[in-house]
PDB file of C-alpha atoms in Angstrom:
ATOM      1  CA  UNK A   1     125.172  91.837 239.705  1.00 53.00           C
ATOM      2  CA  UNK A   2     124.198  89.075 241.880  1.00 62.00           C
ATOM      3  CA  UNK A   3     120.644  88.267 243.478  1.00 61.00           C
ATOM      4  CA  UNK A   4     119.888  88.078 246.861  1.00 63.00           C
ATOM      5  CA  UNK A   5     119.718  84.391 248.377  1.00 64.00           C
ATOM      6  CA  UNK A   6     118.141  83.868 251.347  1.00 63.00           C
ATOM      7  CA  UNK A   7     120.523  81.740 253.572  1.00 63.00           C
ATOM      8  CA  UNK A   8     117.732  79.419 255.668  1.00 71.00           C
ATOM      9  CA  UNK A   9     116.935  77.771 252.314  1.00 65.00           C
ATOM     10  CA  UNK A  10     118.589  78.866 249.159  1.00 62.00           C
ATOM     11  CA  UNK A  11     115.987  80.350 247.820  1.00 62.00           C
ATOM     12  CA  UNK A  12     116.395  84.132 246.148  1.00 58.00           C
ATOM     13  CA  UNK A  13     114.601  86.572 248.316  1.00 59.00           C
ATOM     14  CA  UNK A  14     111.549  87.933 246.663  1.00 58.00           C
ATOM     15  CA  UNK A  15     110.798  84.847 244.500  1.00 54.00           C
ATOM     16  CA  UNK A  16     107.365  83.399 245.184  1.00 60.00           C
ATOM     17  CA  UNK A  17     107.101  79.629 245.012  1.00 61.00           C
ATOM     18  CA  UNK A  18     104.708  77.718 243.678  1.00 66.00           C
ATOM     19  CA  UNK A  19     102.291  77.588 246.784  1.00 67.00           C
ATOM     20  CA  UNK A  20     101.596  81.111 245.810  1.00 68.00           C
ATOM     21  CA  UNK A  21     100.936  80.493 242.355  1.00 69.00           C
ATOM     22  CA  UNK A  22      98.196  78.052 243.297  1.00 71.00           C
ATOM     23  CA  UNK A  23      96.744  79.978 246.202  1.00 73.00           C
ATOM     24  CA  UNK A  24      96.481  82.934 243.589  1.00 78.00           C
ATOM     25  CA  UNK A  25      94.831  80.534 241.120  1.00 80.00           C
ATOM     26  CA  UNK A  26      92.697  79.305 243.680  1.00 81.00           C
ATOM     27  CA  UNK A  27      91.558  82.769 244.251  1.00 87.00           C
ATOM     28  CA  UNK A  28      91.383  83.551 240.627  1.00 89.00           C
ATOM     29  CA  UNK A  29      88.785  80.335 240.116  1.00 92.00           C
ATOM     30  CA  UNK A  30      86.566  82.513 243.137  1.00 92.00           C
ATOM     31  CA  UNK A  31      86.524  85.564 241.156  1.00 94.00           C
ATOM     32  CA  UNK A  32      85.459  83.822 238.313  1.00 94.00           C
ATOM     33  CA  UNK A  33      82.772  81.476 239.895  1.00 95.00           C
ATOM     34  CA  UNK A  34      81.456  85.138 241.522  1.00 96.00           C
ATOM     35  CA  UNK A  35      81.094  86.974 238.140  1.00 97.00           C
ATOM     36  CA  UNK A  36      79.746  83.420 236.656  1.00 97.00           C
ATOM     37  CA  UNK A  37      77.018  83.953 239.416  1.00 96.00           C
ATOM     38  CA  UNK A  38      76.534  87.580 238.871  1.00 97.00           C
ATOM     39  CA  UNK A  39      76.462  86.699 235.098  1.00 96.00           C
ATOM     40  CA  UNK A  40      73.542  84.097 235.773  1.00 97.00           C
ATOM     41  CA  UNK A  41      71.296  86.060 237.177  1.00 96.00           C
ATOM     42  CA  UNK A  42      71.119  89.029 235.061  1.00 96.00           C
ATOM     43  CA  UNK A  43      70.055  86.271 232.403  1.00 95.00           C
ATOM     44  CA  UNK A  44      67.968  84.805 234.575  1.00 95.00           C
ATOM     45  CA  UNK A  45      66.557  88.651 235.586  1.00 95.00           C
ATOM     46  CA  UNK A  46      66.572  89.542 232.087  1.00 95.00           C
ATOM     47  CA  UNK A  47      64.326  86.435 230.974  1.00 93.00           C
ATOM     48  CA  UNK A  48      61.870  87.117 233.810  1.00 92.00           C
ATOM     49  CA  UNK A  49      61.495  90.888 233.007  1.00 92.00           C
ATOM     50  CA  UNK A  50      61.513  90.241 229.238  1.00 92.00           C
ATOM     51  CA  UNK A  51      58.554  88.076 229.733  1.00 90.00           C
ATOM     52  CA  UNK A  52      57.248  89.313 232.746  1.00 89.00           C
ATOM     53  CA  UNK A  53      56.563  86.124 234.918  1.00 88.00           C
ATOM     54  CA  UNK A  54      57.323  86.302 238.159  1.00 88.00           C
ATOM     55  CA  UNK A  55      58.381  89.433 238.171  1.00 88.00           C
ATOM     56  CA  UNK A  56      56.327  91.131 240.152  1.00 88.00           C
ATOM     57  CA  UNK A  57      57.753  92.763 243.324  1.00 90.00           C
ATOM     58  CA  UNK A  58      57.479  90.168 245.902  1.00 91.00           C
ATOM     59  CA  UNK A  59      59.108  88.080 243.607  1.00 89.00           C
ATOM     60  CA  UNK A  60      61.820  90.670 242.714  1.00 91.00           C
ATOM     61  CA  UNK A  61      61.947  90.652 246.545  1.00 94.00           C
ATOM     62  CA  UNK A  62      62.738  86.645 246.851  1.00 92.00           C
ATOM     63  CA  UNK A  63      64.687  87.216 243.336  1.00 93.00           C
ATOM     64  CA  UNK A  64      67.252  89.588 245.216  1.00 92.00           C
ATOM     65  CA  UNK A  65      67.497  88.269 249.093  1.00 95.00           C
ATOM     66  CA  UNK A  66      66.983  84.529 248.038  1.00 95.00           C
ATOM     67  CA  UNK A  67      67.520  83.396 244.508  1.00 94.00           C
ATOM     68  CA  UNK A  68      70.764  86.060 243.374  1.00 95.00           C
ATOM     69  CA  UNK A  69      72.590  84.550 246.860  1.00 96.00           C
ATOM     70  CA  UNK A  70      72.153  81.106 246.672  1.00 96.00           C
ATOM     71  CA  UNK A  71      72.619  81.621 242.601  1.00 96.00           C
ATOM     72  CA  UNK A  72      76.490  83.089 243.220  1.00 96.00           C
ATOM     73  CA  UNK A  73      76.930  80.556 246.497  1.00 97.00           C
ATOM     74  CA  UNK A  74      76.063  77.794 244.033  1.00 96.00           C
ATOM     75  CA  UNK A  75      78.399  78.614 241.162  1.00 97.00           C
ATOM     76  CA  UNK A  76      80.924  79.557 243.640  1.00 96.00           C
ATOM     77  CA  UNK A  77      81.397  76.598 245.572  1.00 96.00           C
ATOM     78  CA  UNK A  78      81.233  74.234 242.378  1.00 96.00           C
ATOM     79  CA  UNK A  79      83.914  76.790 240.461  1.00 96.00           C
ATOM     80  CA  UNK A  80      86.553  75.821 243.648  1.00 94.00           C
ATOM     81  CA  UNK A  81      85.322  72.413 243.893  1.00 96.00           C
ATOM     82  CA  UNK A  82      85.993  71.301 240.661  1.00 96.00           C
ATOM     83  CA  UNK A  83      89.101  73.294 240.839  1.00 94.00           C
ATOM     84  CA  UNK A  84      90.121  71.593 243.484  1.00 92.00           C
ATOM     85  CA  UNK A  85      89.024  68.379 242.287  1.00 94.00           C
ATOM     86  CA  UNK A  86      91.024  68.436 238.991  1.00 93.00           C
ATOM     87  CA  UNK A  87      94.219  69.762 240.360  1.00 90.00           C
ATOM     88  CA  UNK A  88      94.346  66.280 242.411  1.00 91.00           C
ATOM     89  CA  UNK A  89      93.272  64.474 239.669  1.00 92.00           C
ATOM     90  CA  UNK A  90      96.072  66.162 237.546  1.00 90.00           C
ATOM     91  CA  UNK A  91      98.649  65.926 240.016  1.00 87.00           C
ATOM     92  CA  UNK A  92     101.222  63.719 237.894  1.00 87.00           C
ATOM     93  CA  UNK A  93     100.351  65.091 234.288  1.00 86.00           C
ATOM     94  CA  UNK A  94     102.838  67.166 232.448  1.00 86.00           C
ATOM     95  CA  UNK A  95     102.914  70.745 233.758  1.00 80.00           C
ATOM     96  CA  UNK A  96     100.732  72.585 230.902  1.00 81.00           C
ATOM     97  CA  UNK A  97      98.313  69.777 231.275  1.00 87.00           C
ATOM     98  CA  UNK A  98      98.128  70.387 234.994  1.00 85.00           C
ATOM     99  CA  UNK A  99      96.868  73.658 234.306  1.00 84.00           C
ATOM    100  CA  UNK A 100      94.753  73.697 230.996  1.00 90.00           C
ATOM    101  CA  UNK A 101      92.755  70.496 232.332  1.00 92.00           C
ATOM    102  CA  UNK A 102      91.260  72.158 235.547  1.00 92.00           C
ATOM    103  CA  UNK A 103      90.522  75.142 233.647  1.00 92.00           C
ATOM    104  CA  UNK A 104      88.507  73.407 231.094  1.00 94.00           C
ATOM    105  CA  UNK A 105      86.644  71.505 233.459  1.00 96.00           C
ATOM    106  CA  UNK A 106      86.093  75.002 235.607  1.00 96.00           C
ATOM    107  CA  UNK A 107      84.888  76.606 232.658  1.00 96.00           C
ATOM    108  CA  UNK A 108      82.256  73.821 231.531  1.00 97.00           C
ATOM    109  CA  UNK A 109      80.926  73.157 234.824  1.00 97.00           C
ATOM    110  CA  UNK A 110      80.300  76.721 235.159  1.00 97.00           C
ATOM    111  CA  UNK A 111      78.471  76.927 232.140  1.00 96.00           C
ATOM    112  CA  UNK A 112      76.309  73.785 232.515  1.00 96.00           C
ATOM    113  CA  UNK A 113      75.533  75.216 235.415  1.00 97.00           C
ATOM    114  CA  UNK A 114      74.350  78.321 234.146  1.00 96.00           C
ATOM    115  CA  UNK A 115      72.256  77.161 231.574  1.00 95.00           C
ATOM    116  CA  UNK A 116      70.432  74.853 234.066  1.00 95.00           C
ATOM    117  CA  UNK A 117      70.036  78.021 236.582  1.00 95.00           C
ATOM    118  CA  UNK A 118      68.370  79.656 233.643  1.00 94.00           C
ATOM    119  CA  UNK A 119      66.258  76.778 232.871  1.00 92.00           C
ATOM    120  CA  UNK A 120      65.191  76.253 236.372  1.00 92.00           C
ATOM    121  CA  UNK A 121      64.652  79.934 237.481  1.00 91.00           C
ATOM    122  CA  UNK A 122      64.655  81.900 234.389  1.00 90.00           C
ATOM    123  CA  UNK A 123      61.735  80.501 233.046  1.00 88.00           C
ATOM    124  CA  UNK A 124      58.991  79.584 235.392  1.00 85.00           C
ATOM    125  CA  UNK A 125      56.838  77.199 233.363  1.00 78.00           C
ATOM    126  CA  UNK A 126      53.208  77.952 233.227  1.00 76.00           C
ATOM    127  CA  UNK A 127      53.387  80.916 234.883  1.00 79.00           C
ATOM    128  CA  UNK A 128      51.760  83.537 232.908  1.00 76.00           C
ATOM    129  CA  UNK A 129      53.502  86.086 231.992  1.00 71.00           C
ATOM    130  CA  UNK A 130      51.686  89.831 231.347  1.00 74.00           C
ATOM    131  CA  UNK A 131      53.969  91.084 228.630  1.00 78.00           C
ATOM    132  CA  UNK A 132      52.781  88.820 225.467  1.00 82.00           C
ATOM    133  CA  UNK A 133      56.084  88.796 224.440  1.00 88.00           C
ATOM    134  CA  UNK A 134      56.877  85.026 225.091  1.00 86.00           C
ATOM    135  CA  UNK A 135      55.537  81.717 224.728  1.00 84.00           C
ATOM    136  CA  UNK A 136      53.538  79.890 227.555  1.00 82.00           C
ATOM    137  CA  UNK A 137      56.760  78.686 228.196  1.00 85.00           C
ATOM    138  CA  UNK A 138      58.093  81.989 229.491  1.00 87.00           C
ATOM    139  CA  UNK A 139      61.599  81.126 227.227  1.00 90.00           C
ATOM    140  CA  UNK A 140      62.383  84.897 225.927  1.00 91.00           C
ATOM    141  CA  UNK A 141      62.646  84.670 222.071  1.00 91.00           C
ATOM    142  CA  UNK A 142      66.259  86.002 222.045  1.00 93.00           C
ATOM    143  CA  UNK A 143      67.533  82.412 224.021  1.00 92.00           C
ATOM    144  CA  UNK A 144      69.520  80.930 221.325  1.00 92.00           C
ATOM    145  CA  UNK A 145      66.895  77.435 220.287  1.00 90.00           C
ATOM    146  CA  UNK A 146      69.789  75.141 220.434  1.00 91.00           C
ATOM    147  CA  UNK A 147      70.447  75.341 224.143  1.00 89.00           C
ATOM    148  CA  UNK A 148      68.352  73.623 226.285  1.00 86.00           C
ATOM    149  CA  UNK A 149      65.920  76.039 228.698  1.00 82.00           C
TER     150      UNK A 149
END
């Protein structure tokens, strides 16, 4: 049984090159810089409804048309540029390198990022919050103490 070669340039018909591979991984780091996002503000939602500051409904309002947006833009946009950042930084490391690095990098911006979106939006600081549940410092007693907020 033989496989089909594509005379133009050798290749086997079928096979996808590399360029594919990294466009799908590209695409991959998007889907996970979206649910990153998506992830972020249900914290940040849950936080603010735990407590109750600023959760009133025009702030639920700004919450969902402003906030949630720019939230997922934001984690997003740094997910692909760091991507694409460490790929070209990676270029002539060994192959499993090439790959493992930008992951890492992908994975820890994202979540430095997420812990300051919480910190900056999920607990509005000296905003009083009706529920009695939380300190004057609106950080919901389930946030794990050693992370920042």
């Amino acid at each position: 049984m033989s496989i089909p070669v594509d005379a133009r340039n050798g290749r086997a018909t079928g096979v996808r090159g590399p360029a594919f591979l990294r466009g799908l991984a590209g695409v991959g780091v998007g889907v996970g810089g979206l649910a990153a996002g998506y992830g972020t503000t249900v914290l940040v939602a849950s936080a603010r409804a735990y407590c109750d500051a600023a959760w009133e409904p025009q702030h639920r309002f700004a919450f969902s048309f402003v906030e949630w947006p720019a939230i997922e833009l934001l984690l997003l946009v740094a997910a692909v540029a760091v991507w694409a950042v460490a790929r070209r930084w990676t270029a002539g490391l060994p192959l499993a390198w090439r790959g493992i690095v930008p992951a890492a990098l992908v994975l820890l911006s994202l979540a430095v990022l997420a812990v300051g979106c919480f910190a900056l939006l999920g607990t509005p600081d000296g905003y009083h919050g009706d529920s009695g549940l939380c300190p004057d410092s609106n950080i919901p007693p389930w946030w794990p103490s050693w992370l920042p907020a």
